[in-house]
XYZ file of C-alpha atoms in Angstrom:
486
model
C 118.705 4.104 45.930
C 116.084 6.155 44.102
C 113.867 3.063 43.753
C 114.138 2.386 47.482
C 112.991 5.928 48.255
C 110.102 5.627 45.805
C 109.018 2.322 47.314
C 109.159 3.808 50.808
C 107.072 6.780 49.704
C 104.552 4.482 48.006
C 104.274 2.323 51.122
C 103.800 5.389 53.291
C 101.115 6.749 51.003
C 99.450 3.352 51.109
C 99.167 3.137 54.882
C 98.095 6.782 55.077
C 95.223 6.012 52.707
C 94.390 2.803 54.574
C 94.406 4.582 57.906
C 92.168 7.342 56.545
C 89.514 4.904 55.381
C 89.810 1.936 57.749
C 90.564 3.781 60.961
C 88.132 6.551 60.062
C 85.325 4.042 59.511
C 86.078 2.109 62.712
C 86.272 5.269 64.807
C 83.105 6.636 63.227
C 81.235 3.404 63.951
C 82.500 3.528 67.525
C 81.429 7.163 67.919
C 77.987 6.349 66.562
C 77.582 3.398 68.927
C 78.686 5.514 71.888
C 75.990 8.040 70.989
C 73.372 5.282 70.872
C 74.661 4.056 74.239
C 74.167 7.559 75.640
C 70.583 7.570 74.401
C 69.987 4.147 75.898
C 71.302 5.165 79.329
C 69.168 8.332 79.247
C 66.072 6.309 78.430
C 66.658 3.773 81.217
C 67.845 6.171 83.931
C 65.880 9.330 83.152
C 63.070 8.190 80.891
C 63.876 10.522 78.004
C 66.267 10.805 75.051
C 67.911 14.121 74.268
C 67.298 15.597 70.829
C 66.316 18.744 68.985
C 62.832 18.611 70.529
C 64.066 17.982 74.062
C 67.651 19.122 74.785
C 67.572 18.239 78.474
C 65.647 16.342 81.176
C 63.092 19.096 81.652
C 60.065 16.774 81.726
C 61.689 14.284 84.076
C 60.428 14.340 87.687
C 62.846 16.130 90.001
C 63.234 13.102 92.267
C 64.177 10.905 89.339
C 66.766 13.440 88.176
C 68.392 13.450 91.600
C 68.356 9.669 91.981
C 69.694 9.032 88.479
C 72.841 11.148 88.721
C 73.559 9.998 92.283
C 73.343 6.322 91.307
C 75.330 6.928 88.128
C 78.283 8.582 89.828
C 78.184 6.080 92.701
C 78.486 3.105 90.343
C 81.154 4.808 88.244
C 83.121 5.731 91.357
C 83.449 2.094 92.419
C 84.460 0.890 88.956
C 86.937 3.730 88.436
C 88.508 2.991 91.794
C 89.045 -0.636 90.778
C 90.322 0.387 87.342
C 92.812 2.870 88.717
C 93.950 0.924 91.769
C 93.857 -2.703 90.628
C 94.598 -2.706 86.886
C 96.697 -0.914 84.276
C 95.793 2.761 84.255
C 94.403 4.353 81.110
C 96.638 7.270 80.063
C 95.287 10.535 78.704
C 95.067 11.075 74.968
C 98.010 13.486 75.107
C 100.119 10.840 76.845
C 98.986 8.257 74.283
C 100.148 10.560 71.498
C 103.472 10.783 73.328
C 103.811 6.992 73.333
C 101.986 5.786 76.464
C 100.252 2.465 75.832
C 96.446 2.340 76.036
C 95.301 -1.093 77.328
C 92.384 -2.534 75.374
C 89.672 -3.646 77.806
C 90.517 -1.021 80.402
C 90.229 1.716 77.768
C 86.903 0.360 76.502
C 85.491 0.224 80.040
C 86.891 3.697 80.784
C 85.200 5.030 77.642
C 81.852 3.390 78.417
C 81.872 4.766 81.970
C 82.226 8.321 80.665
C 79.196 7.904 78.424
C 77.291 6.222 81.254
C 77.712 9.067 83.742
C 76.740 11.697 81.160
C 73.643 9.659 80.342
C 72.667 9.575 84.011
C 73.000 13.362 84.200
C 76.549 14.052 85.384
C 77.748 17.531 84.415
C 80.756 16.721 82.257
C 81.553 16.438 78.553
C 81.364 13.168 76.616
C 83.833 14.024 73.860
C 86.887 12.506 75.588
C 85.441 8.996 75.253
C 85.523 8.760 71.429
C 88.935 10.434 71.398
C 90.328 7.790 73.722
C 88.711 5.046 71.675
C 90.250 6.499 68.519
C 93.707 6.709 70.087
C 93.540 3.100 71.286
C 92.449 1.823 67.876
C 95.197 3.847 66.202
C 97.883 2.266 68.362
C 96.709 -1.223 67.340
C 96.597 -0.146 63.697
C 100.202 1.050 63.933
C 101.189 -2.251 65.538
C 99.521 -4.214 62.765
C 101.212 -2.296 59.949
C 104.494 -1.709 61.817
C 104.125 2.061 61.584
C 106.773 3.930 63.508
C 108.624 6.343 61.247
C 111.701 8.231 62.273
C 111.696 8.639 66.083
C 108.058 7.456 66.141
C 106.807 10.574 64.354
C 104.420 8.701 62.081
C 102.866 6.750 64.967
C 102.421 9.975 66.917
C 100.643 11.566 63.968
C 98.301 8.611 63.435
C 97.295 8.467 67.104
C 96.645 12.217 67.263
C 94.651 12.277 64.043
C 92.606 9.264 65.165
C 91.783 10.982 68.455
C 90.633 14.036 66.508
C 88.542 11.782 64.276
C 86.742 10.562 67.394
C 85.713 14.139 68.123
C 84.778 14.732 64.493
C 82.710 11.553 64.391
C 80.694 11.981 67.567
C 79.705 15.574 66.735
C 79.727 15.378 62.921
C 82.413 18.058 62.973
C 85.319 17.059 60.700
C 86.949 20.493 60.700
C 86.981 20.611 64.492
C 88.333 17.064 64.624
C 91.194 17.927 62.308
C 92.057 21.128 64.147
C 91.926 19.330 67.493
C 94.607 16.957 66.239
C 96.956 19.500 64.670
C 96.298 22.480 66.966
C 96.077 20.820 70.393
C 97.713 17.386 70.195
C 100.432 17.866 67.578
C 100.803 21.662 67.776
C 102.230 21.424 64.276
C 100.255 22.450 61.195
C 101.599 20.925 57.983
C 99.887 20.093 54.699
C 100.225 16.364 55.322
C 98.796 16.489 58.844
C 95.897 18.722 57.810
C 95.004 16.516 54.831
C 95.343 13.311 56.853
C 93.350 14.710 59.765
C 90.582 16.158 57.630
C 90.285 12.964 55.610
C 90.000 10.663 58.620
C 87.642 12.999 60.505
C 85.396 13.239 57.436
C 85.224 9.460 57.072
C 84.507 9.136 60.800
C 81.757 11.773 60.675
C 80.138 10.130 57.644
C 80.222 6.659 59.221
C 78.954 7.892 62.589
C 76.003 9.601 60.891
C 75.076 6.279 59.252
C 74.935 4.683 62.708
C 73.279 7.386 64.814
C 71.672 9.599 62.182
C 72.368 13.246 61.436
C 70.834 15.929 63.620
C 71.677 19.570 64.211
C 73.088 19.660 67.718
C 71.979 23.205 68.575
C 68.951 25.098 67.284
C 69.849 28.700 66.364
C 66.868 29.432 64.125
C 66.006 32.450 66.300
C 69.088 34.267 64.953
C 68.989 37.116 62.469
C 69.765 36.074 58.875
C 72.767 38.390 58.380
C 75.614 39.793 60.430
C 75.656 43.541 61.180
C 78.355 46.177 61.824
C 77.185 46.474 65.428
C 77.671 42.730 65.868
C 81.358 43.236 65.084
C 81.562 45.701 67.968
C 79.786 43.188 70.187
C 82.309 40.546 69.130
C 85.146 42.727 70.435
C 83.516 43.271 73.819
C 82.208 39.737 74.188
C 85.581 38.333 73.121
C 87.292 40.184 75.951
C 84.724 39.064 78.544
C 84.734 35.474 77.303
C 88.528 35.465 77.248
C 88.639 36.319 80.946
C 85.911 33.834 81.852
C 87.500 31.129 79.704
C 90.895 31.614 81.335
C 89.340 31.226 84.790
C 87.452 28.104 83.684
C 90.661 26.621 82.301
C 92.467 27.304 85.563
C 89.576 25.827 87.499
C 89.402 22.657 85.435
C 93.193 22.218 85.653
C 93.010 22.592 89.424
C 90.125 20.111 89.656
C 91.979 17.594 87.480
C 95.163 17.845 89.530
C 93.295 17.426 92.835
C 91.318 14.291 91.974
C 91.298 11.691 94.767
C 94.171 9.242 94.285
C 92.755 6.421 96.393
C 89.554 5.432 98.160
C 88.413 9.037 98.367
C 86.682 8.560 95.028
C 84.297 6.060 96.664
C 82.590 8.819 98.655
C 83.438 11.953 96.668
C 81.769 10.858 93.435
C 78.493 9.816 95.124
C 78.532 13.153 96.977
C 79.063 15.004 93.697
C 76.136 13.089 92.232
C 73.906 13.970 95.165
C 74.795 17.676 94.977
C 74.264 17.685 91.209
C 70.865 16.065 91.709
C 69.840 18.614 94.321
C 70.883 21.488 92.068
C 69.038 19.845 89.156
C 65.798 19.905 91.132
C 65.639 23.631 90.387
C 68.126 23.911 87.479
C 67.608 20.790 85.328
C 69.641 22.295 82.473
C 72.779 21.793 84.586
C 72.627 18.041 83.922
C 74.488 16.274 81.143
C 77.285 17.425 78.909
C 76.011 20.978 78.468
C 73.552 20.720 75.593
C 70.578 21.899 77.655
C 72.391 24.852 79.224
C 73.837 25.966 75.889
C 70.451 25.689 74.183
C 68.987 27.929 76.869
C 71.359 30.656 75.667
C 70.778 29.970 71.973
C 66.978 29.968 72.452
C 66.774 33.301 74.278
C 64.429 35.120 71.910
C 62.952 38.525 72.663
C 59.967 39.118 70.419
C 59.934 42.896 70.832
C 63.174 43.214 68.854
C 62.406 40.550 66.265
C 61.042 42.993 63.700
C 64.189 45.118 63.804
C 66.512 42.130 63.395
C 64.467 40.179 60.868
C 64.616 37.104 63.124
C 61.710 34.754 63.607
C 61.178 31.807 65.921
C 59.020 29.003 64.583
C 56.357 27.347 66.686
C 58.409 24.146 66.786
C 61.510 25.968 67.996
C 59.514 27.858 70.617
C 57.935 24.636 71.885
C 61.350 22.932 72.138
C 63.018 25.938 73.772
C 64.388 25.304 77.271
C 62.604 28.479 78.319
C 59.280 26.890 77.373
C 60.188 23.560 78.933
C 61.420 25.201 82.142
C 58.273 27.256 82.528
C 55.906 24.371 81.824
C 57.862 21.700 83.691
C 56.625 19.074 81.218
C 57.562 17.772 77.796
C 55.844 15.964 74.946
C 58.629 13.433 74.534
C 56.983 10.554 76.277
C 59.014 11.116 79.432
C 57.266 10.491 82.676
C 55.662 13.720 83.767
C 54.212 12.840 87.139
C 55.571 15.324 89.603
C 57.335 17.284 86.873
C 55.417 20.364 87.801
C 57.426 20.597 90.984
C 60.895 22.069 90.821
C 62.074 24.274 87.957
C 58.732 25.024 86.337
C 57.026 25.993 89.569
C 59.591 28.554 90.709
C 59.824 30.077 87.234
C 56.070 30.454 87.166
C 56.184 31.994 90.631
C 58.574 34.607 89.272
C 56.206 35.368 86.431
C 58.284 33.805 83.679
C 55.723 31.231 82.631
C 54.072 31.408 79.203
C 52.007 29.173 76.921
C 54.457 27.017 74.957
C 51.913 25.552 72.565
C 50.938 29.018 71.388
C 54.471 29.782 70.229
C 54.763 32.543 72.831
C 58.081 34.254 73.324
C 59.788 36.226 76.044
C 59.301 39.975 76.180
C 61.467 42.878 77.291
C 59.535 43.135 80.543
C 61.160 39.836 81.513
C 64.726 41.039 80.821
C 65.768 41.098 84.473
C 64.392 37.607 85.082
C 66.025 36.331 81.899
C 69.373 37.615 83.098
C 68.808 36.011 86.482
C 68.054 32.578 85.029
C 71.008 32.787 82.630
C 73.344 33.862 85.427
C 72.105 31.039 87.662
C 72.629 28.544 84.840
C 76.144 29.862 84.120
C 77.215 29.708 87.767
C 75.609 26.337 88.466
C 77.076 24.719 85.337
C 80.577 25.984 86.087
C 80.560 24.947 89.746
C 78.942 21.540 89.245
C 81.222 20.668 86.319
C 84.370 21.526 88.276
C 83.015 19.626 91.285
C 82.382 16.553 89.118
C 85.934 16.598 87.779
C 87.341 17.193 91.275
C 85.424 14.202 92.639
C 87.347 11.845 90.336
C 85.202 11.604 87.208
C 86.798 11.456 83.774
C 85.364 13.412 80.877
C 85.727 16.518 78.778
C 85.095 20.230 79.127
C 84.378 21.169 75.500
C 80.591 21.011 75.755
C 80.505 22.580 79.241
C 82.692 25.352 77.805
C 80.205 25.924 74.988
C 77.380 26.003 77.534
C 79.155 28.618 79.638
C 79.972 30.691 76.557
C 76.421 30.554 75.186
C 74.887 31.646 78.488
C 77.494 34.387 78.940
C 76.936 35.614 75.383
C 73.168 35.560 75.911
C 73.475 37.613 79.101
C 75.535 40.223 77.309
C 73.152 40.017 74.358
C 70.094 40.807 76.480
C 71.797 44.030 77.535
C 73.149 44.709 74.033
C 69.723 44.576 72.365
C 68.556 47.657 74.242
C 71.052 49.735 72.246
C 71.145 47.604 69.089
C 67.778 45.869 68.576
C 68.825 44.640 65.136
C 71.119 42.085 66.804
C 69.532 38.983 68.293
C 70.485 37.357 71.580
C 70.997 34.106 69.682
C 73.753 35.665 67.576
C 75.370 37.003 70.730
C 75.171 33.530 72.303
C 76.828 32.001 69.226
C 79.703 34.466 69.502
C 80.048 33.891 73.227
C 80.093 30.100 72.852
C 82.958 30.114 70.366
C 84.900 32.792 72.237
C 84.804 31.144 75.664
C 85.601 27.717 74.217
C 88.602 29.169 72.384
C 89.823 30.793 75.582
C 89.373 27.729 77.776
C 91.023 25.384 75.272
C 93.637 27.808 73.922
C 92.669 26.518 70.492
C 90.901 29.247 68.460
C 90.623 27.344 65.167
C 89.192 24.206 66.749
C 86.772 26.182 68.907
C 85.459 28.337 66.081
C 84.921 25.378 63.762
C 83.323 23.176 66.427
C 80.708 25.775 67.376
C 79.959 26.653 63.758
C 79.611 22.975 62.822
C 77.464 22.061 65.825
C 75.068 24.944 65.140
C 75.301 24.798 61.335
C 75.458 28.589 61.459
C 75.461 30.634 58.227
C 78.978 31.045 56.900
C 78.718 34.854 57.043
C 78.863 34.619 60.840
C 82.416 33.308 60.618
C 83.412 36.999 60.504
C 82.134 38.188 63.922
C 82.791 34.782 65.473
C 86.373 34.846 64.175
C 86.938 38.320 65.600
C 85.593 37.338 69.016
C 87.686 34.164 69.052
C 90.836 36.124 68.198
C 90.237 38.606 71.017
C 89.336 35.917 73.554
C 92.399 33.829 72.718
C 94.706 36.811 73.262
C 92.979 37.943 76.463
C 92.992 34.439 77.935
C 96.642 33.889 77.058
C 97.545 37.143 78.800
C 95.461 36.261 81.852
C 96.816 32.722 82.108
C 100.312 34.128 82.012
C 99.480 36.438 84.909
C 97.722 33.713 86.913
C 100.697 31.328 86.958
């Protein structure tokens, strides 16, 4: 009997190790290829590729922005209608963890469509796609090795961990991938699940980086080098504000998801959502895509008058790549078509007096504080409304990156006001705190949210302290609010 138990344990350890390496590598390769697909769609539809030097379609002509997202959502609407009405439906990742079967070709097409619409400019996250791909691959892996366990517990764990590895791979965020699996999908933190999840997410992140390269997702170089006591006080206040905003965003996204068109309504609602997004993007181009451009606007809010007090400095390269610079100029040096780019966002910002010379490394000054707040508020409101509208129209996708975008812009708004009393704290640090806090509130997953934002920004580890405090406050505030809003 003892030998039987030992053999069973050895076999289990064997498939755990195999799943960590094999599944992790496959999911990482898939995440890397999906990222390259995103870049390819952006190049074809918008004429640019997002990156550290160009986080959004700021140099793309306004007409092209509007046409791209309208065409993208129109095409996706037709295909999603056929997928949902004529073939086997693709279940959510949570349902897949619970045992729902993910069909192969339908899942692959469903995944590709999500990347496609983000590449054309739709305002929705792209992180669900690699998670679904990971869950589908995990189910086939379990079939191949006859992994079930008692009451299917082992299969459930493998599928959840693989879905988290998809997140870890696409964003090079293994900690966030692991916490997504154990905190959101499994809601059960054990040593085995943490080790398994972290191992597979790490392999996926490493493999994905080999395919797509490694790049810092958000530039926070305008942040002060060290945390301050006053930043801890800001974390308390920002955590409360972000908790309330995050709870409302969660309620809004849940409502939008539950009211998606069930039939042919998607054939006109998604094109309409694309058209509205395109019209908004004429003046607010940072609203397009999964949220990188809007979030970077918050992270890049740099007020030179307070830089000496905080010890922060913004390099010429960071200033040139800042959305503030790109918005004011209306052009970019990325090779994107620039004809007509001067119309739209850049022109109205210049009319308000917010234009400045990007090539000179110029920065925003305190005299622009009111205009800065106005642009940040417009970005926050537009991103929230357009994202919820996109989900409501029938599109599939995530809300992690939109949540980070909303948090970064909210944190930056509060930071602009905060610096008048505490000039040693930078707006960038406030945006970092806001991003993690609102994401934690909207996802009800503080550990995942904190790690994802810290990994995406590659923030100094000392900032885990104020970020952790803000996340704790926001999670409690949002839980209280969600309980009251039922």
